[in-house]
XYZ file of C-alpha atoms in Angstrom:
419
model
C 62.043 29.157 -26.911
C 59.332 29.696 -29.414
C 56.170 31.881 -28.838
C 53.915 29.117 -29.854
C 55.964 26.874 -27.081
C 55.200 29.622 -24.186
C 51.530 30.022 -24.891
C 51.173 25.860 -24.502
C 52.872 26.189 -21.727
C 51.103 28.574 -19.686
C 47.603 27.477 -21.303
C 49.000 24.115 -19.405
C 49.637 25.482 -15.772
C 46.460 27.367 -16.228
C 44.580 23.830 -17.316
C 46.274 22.288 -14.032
C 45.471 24.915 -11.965
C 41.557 25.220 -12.810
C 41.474 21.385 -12.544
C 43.260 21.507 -9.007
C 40.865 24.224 -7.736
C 37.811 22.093 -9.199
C 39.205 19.030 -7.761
C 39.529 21.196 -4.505
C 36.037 22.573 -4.776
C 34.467 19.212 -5.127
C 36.311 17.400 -2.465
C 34.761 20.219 -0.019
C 31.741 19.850 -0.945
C 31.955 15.810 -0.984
C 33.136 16.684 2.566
C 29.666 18.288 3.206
C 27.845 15.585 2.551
C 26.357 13.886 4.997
C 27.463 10.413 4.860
C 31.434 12.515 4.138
C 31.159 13.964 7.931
C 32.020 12.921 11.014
C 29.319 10.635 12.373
C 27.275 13.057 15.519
C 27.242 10.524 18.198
C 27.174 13.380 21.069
C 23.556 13.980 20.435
C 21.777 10.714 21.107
C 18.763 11.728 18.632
C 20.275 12.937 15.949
C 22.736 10.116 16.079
C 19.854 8.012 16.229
C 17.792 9.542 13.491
C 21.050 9.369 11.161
C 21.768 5.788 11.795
C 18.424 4.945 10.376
C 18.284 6.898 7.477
C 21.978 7.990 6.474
C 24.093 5.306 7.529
C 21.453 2.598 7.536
C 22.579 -0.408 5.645
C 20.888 -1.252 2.720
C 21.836 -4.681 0.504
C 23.275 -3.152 -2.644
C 21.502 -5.336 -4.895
C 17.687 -3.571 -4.676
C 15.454 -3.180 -7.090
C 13.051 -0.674 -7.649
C 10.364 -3.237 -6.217
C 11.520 -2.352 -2.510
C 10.896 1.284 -3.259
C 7.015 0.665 -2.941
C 7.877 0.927 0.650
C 8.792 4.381 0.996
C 6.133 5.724 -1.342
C 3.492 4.142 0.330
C 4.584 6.177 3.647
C 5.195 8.987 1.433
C 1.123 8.531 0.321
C 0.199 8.050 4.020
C 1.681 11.704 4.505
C 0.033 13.067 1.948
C -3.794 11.727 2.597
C -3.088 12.951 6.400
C -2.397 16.333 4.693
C -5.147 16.436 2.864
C -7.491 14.839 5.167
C -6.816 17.911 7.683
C -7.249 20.558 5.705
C -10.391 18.984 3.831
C -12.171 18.215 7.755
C -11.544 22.328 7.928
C -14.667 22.492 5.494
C -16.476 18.794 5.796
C -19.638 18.715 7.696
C -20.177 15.503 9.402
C -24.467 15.903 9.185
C -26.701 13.362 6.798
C -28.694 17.028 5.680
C -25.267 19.186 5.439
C -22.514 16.322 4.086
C -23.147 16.088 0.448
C -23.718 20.028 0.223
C -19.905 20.516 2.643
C -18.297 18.303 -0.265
C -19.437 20.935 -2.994
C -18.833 23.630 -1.365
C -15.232 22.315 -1.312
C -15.362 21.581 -4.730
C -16.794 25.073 -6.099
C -16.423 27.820 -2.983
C -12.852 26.601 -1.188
C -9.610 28.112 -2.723
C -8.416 25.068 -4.433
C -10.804 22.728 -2.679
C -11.211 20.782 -5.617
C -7.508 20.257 -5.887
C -7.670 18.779 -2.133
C -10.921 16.572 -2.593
C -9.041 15.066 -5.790
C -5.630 14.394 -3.799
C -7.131 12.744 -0.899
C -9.797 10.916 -3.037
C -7.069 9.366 -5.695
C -4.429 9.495 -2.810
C -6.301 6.778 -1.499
C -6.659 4.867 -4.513
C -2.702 5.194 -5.000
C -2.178 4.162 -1.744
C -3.887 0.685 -2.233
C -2.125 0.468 -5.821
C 1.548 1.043 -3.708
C 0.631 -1.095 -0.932
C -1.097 -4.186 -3.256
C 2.560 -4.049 -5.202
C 4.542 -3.904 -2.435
C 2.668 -6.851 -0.513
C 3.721 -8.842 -3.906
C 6.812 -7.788 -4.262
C 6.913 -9.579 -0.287
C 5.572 -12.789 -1.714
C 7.186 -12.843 -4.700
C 10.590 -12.282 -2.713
C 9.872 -14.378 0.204
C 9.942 -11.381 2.651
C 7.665 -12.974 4.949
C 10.400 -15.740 5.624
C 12.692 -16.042 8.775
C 13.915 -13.586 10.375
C 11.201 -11.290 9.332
C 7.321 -13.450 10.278
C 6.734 -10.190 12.933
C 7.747 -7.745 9.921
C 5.029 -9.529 7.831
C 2.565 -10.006 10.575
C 2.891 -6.137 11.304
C 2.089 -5.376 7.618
C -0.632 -7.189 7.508
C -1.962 -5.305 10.363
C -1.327 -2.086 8.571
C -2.932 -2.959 5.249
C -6.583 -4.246 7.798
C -6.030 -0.631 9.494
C -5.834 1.074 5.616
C -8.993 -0.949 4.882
C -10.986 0.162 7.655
C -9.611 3.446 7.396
C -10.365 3.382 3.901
C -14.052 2.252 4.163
C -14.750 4.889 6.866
C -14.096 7.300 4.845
C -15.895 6.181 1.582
C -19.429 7.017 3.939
C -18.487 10.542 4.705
C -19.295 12.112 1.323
C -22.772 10.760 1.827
C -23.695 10.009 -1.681
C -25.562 7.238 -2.849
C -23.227 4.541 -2.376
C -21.648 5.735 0.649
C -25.088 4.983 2.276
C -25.676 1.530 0.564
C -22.264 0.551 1.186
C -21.848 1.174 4.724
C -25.721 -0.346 4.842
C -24.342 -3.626 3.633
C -21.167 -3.637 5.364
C -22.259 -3.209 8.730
C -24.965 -5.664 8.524
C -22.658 -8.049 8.039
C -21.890 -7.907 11.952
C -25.612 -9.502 12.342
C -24.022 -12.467 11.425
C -21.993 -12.401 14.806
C -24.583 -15.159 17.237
C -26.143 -12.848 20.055
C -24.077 -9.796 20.017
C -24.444 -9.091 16.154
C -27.471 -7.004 16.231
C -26.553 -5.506 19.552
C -23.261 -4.406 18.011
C -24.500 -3.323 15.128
C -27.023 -0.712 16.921
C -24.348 0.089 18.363
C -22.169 1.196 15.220
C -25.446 2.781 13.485
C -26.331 4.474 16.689
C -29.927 3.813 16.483
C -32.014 1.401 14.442
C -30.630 2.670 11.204
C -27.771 4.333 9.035
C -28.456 7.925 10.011
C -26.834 10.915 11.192
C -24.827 9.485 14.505
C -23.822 6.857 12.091
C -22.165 9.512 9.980
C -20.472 11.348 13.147
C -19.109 8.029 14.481
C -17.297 7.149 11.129
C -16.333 10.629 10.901
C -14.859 10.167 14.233
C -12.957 6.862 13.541
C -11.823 7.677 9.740
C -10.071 11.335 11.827
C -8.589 8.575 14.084
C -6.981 6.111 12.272
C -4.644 7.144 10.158
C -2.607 8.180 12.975
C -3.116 4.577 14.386
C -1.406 3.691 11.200
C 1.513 5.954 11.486
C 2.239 4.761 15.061
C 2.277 1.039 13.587
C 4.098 2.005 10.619
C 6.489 3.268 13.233
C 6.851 -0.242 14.532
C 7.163 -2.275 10.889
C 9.975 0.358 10.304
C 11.586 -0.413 13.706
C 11.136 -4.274 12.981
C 12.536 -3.790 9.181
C 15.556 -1.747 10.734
C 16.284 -4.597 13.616
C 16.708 -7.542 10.782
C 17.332 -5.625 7.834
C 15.600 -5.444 4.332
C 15.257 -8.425 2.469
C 17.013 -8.777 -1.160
C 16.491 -9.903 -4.651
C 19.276 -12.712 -4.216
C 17.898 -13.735 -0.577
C 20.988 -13.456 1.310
C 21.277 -12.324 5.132
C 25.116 -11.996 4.733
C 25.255 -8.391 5.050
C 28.634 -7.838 3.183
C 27.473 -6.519 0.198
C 25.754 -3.616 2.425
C 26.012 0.088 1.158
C 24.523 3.165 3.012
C 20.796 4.118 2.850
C 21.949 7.845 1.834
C 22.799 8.809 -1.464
C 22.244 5.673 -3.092
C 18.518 4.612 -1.840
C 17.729 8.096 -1.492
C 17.498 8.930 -5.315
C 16.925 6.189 -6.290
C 13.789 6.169 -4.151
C 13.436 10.413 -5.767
C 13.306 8.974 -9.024
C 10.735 6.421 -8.443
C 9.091 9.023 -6.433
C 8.899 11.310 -9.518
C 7.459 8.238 -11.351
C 4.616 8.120 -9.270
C 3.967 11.691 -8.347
C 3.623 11.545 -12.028
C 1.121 8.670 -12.055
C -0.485 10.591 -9.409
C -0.924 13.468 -11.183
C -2.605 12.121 -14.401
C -5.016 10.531 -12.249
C -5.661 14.108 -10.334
C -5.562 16.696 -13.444
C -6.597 14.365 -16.353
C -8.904 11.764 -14.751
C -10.237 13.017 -11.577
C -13.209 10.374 -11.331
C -12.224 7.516 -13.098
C -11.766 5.397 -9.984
C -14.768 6.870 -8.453
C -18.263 5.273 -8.698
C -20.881 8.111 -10.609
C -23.166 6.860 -8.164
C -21.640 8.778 -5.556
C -22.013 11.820 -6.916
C -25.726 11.486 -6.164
C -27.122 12.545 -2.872
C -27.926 9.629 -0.602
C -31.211 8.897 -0.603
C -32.259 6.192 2.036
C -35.988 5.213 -0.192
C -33.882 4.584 -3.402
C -32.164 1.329 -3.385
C -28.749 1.501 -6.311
C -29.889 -0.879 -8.874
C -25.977 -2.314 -7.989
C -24.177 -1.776 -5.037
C -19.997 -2.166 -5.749
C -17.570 -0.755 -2.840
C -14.320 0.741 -4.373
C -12.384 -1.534 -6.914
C -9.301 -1.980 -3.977
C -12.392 -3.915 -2.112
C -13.371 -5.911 -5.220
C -11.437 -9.039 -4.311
C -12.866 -9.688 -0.795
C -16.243 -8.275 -1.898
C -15.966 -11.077 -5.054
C -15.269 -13.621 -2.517
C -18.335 -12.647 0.257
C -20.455 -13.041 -2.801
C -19.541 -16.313 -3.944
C -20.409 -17.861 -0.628
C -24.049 -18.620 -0.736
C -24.194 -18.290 3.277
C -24.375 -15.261 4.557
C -22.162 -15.918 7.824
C -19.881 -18.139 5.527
C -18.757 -15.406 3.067
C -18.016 -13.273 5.986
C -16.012 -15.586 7.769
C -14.483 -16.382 3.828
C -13.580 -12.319 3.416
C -12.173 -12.074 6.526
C -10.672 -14.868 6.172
C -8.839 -13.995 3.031
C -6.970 -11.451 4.889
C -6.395 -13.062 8.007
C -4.614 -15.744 5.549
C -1.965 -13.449 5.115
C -0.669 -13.762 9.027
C -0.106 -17.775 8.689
C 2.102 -18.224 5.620
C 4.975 -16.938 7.241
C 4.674 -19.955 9.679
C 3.069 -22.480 7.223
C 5.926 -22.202 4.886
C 8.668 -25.117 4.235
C 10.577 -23.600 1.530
C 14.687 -22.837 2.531
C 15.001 -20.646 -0.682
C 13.351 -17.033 -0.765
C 13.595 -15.592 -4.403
C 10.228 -17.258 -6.231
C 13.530 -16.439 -9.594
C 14.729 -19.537 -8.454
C 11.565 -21.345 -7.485
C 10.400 -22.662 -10.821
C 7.754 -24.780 -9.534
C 6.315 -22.112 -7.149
C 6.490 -19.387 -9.927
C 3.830 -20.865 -12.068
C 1.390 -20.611 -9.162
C 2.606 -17.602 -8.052
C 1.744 -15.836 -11.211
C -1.723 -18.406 -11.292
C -2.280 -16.366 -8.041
C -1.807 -13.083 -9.484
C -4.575 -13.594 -12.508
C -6.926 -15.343 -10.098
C -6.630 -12.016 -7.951
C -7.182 -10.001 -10.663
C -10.248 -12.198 -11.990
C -11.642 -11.918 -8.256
C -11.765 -8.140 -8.966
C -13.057 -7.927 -12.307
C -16.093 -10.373 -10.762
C -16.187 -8.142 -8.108
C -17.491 -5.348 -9.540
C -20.123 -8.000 -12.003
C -23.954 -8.079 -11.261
C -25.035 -11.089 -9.239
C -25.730 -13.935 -12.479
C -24.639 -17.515 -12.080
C -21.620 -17.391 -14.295
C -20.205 -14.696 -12.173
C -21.157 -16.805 -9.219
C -19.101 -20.299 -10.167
C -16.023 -17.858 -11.441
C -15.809 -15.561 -8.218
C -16.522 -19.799 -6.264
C -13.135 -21.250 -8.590
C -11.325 -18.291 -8.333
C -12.027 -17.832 -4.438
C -10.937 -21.753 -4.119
C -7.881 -21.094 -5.577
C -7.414 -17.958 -3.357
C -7.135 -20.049 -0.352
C -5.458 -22.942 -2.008
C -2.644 -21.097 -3.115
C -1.852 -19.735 0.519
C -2.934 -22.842 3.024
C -1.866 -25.561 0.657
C 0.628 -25.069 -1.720
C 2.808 -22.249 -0.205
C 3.507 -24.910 2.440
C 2.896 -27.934 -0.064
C 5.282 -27.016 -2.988
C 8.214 -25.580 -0.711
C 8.392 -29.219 0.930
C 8.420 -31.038 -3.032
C 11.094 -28.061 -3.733
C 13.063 -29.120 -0.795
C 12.993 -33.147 -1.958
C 13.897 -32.501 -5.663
C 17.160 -30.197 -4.728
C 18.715 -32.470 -1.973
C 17.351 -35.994 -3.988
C 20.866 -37.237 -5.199
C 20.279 -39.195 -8.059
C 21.990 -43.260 -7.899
């Protein structure tokens, strides 16, 4: 036997054996893993916490739409965060507010990096929650089995709004004090009890200072109001499953939540953290009205008073109501819209894909939206008037009539059978 023969051989067996103790090495560590080890059913809450988030099965055919979910819980973490560590410093007094939010900004060991977080966080939070409600229509998610899944998301997204509007008073700037001005006179509107109610909410005759404690007060409360009913929406997603891109309930193409959800849910994570962080570092106020950053000043009227853009929409459609009691009733109405079209619906297939009809309103819906914000945020003329008036008509159109409408013509022109 040749030399040359002897070193291939042993350069072999040592080949073999690094590739059997590699192959060894990973198959302990694959045993590691958690979804590898034996399932630990003798604890009843760890068993239950890993039967919701390890084990719990996910249809394999997800999208990156359905992980708008997670990040918007994700977002409700961080704001709550925030939100504590910012009420540390905040002073909740009409003479002391303004001043509390700049001594964040310039005295507070990265107070400014807080104030930004929470003040974009809620702006991402909106942006997470508006896609993931259309991802839901778009993917008939509202459908049987899951109306009290729906229903209990359109609670949460009413408790992010009023969260949300609390806490756009507190810095007590110029439109903080308009705003909530203008928003809570909208409860006069209410016969008898309006005015009554709304001296109640001011706390006096007037926005003032017991106005500021009391939203103070509720916008400390609510956000863990929000994470006791997003406990709830989870429990109802988890009791009939997530919904899919091909709109099956079979369950056989199930996989576990953990790894495969999990990073895929990291990576779009790391998308928006990214977002997130442009919007924090690079472009702090963009989203922010300037007019804020004036103190409030109760003599001075804002030549034009705009709530946040994720308001826009509703505020576009109050406006284009010439009565004042009718454009409330219309903006609350636009929400409250959301809670029937799981019952108002007549359409057996889920996936708007394979809707062709119902696609070209769907996406009719999606401009008109984004036309009610852009006229949102317009000054009061009468051109802006008659587009917010069409585009508000088709608002309502879309979800009372042909939701229910077009899934009933769907129905007749896949079982007609041709003679």
């Amino acid at each position: 036997m040749s030399l040359k023969t002897t070193q291939i051989r042993l350069s072999l067996n040592v080949s073999k054996g690094v590739t059997k103790s590699i192959l060894l090495s990973t198959s302990k560590i694959k045993s590691l893993l958690p979804l590898n080890m034996a399932r630990m059913t003798k604890n009843y809450l760890i068993s239950f916490i890993t039967s919701h988030i390890i084990y719990y099965p996910t249809p394999i055919s997800l999208t990156y739409a359905w992980s708008f979910g997670s990040l918007a819980g994700i977002t409700l973490v961080v704001q709550m965060i925030s939100g504590i560590f910012l009420s540390m410093h905040y002073t909740p007094n009409i003479d002391l507010a303004f001043s509390s939010i700049e001594y964040i900004m310039r005295d507070v060991n990265n107070g400014w990096l807080l104030r930004y977080i929470h003040a974009n966080g809620a702006s991402m939070f909106f942006i997470v929650v508006y896609a993931h409600v259309c991802r839901g229509l778009y993917y008939g998610s509202y459908m049987e089995p899951r109306e009290l899944l729906w229903c209990s998301g359109v609670v949460l997204l009413l408790l992010m709004m009023a969260t949300a509007f609390t806490g756009y008073v507190l810095p007590w700037g110029q439109m903080s004090l308009w705003g909530a001005t203008v928003i809570t006179n909208m409860v006069t509107a209410i016969p008898v009890a309006g005015k009554p109610i709304v001296q109640w909410l001011w706390g006096g005759y007037t926005v003032a200072n017991p106005t500021l404690n009391r939203f103070y007060s509720i916008h400390f409360l609510l956000p863990f109001i929000i994470a006791g009913v997003t406990l709830i929406h989870l429990a109802l997603l988890h009791k009939v499953g997530s919904s899919n891109p091909i709109g099956s309930d079979a369950g056989i193409d199930d996989i576990p939540f953990y790894p495969y959800f999990v990073s895929k849910d990291l990576f779009a994570f790391s998308v928006y953290l990214l977002v997130f962080a442009t919007f924090v570092f690079y472009f702090p106020n963009v989203l922010n009205h300037p007019d804020n950053c004036i103190p409030a000043d109760p003599l001075q009227t804002p030549a034009h008073v705009v709530p946040e853009w994720y308001f826009l929409p509703y505020y576009a459609i109050l406006r284009s109501i010439p009565h004042k009691a009718g454009g409330i009733v219309a903006m609350l109405g636009s929400l409250l819209v959301l809670l029937i079209i799981p019952f108002s619906n007549t359409s057996d297939v889920r996936n708007t894909t394979y809707r062709p009809l119902f696609k070209v309103f769907f996406w009719l819906f999606i401009v008109d939206f984004v036309i009610l914000t852009w006229v949102g945020q317009k000054p009061v003329k009468d051109y802006f008037i008659l587009t917010g008036q069409i585009a508000t008509f088709y608002y309502f159109l879309f979800f009372i009539v042909l939701i229910p409408v077009i899934g009933k013509v769907e129905s007749i022109l896949v079982h007609h059978k041709s003679e």
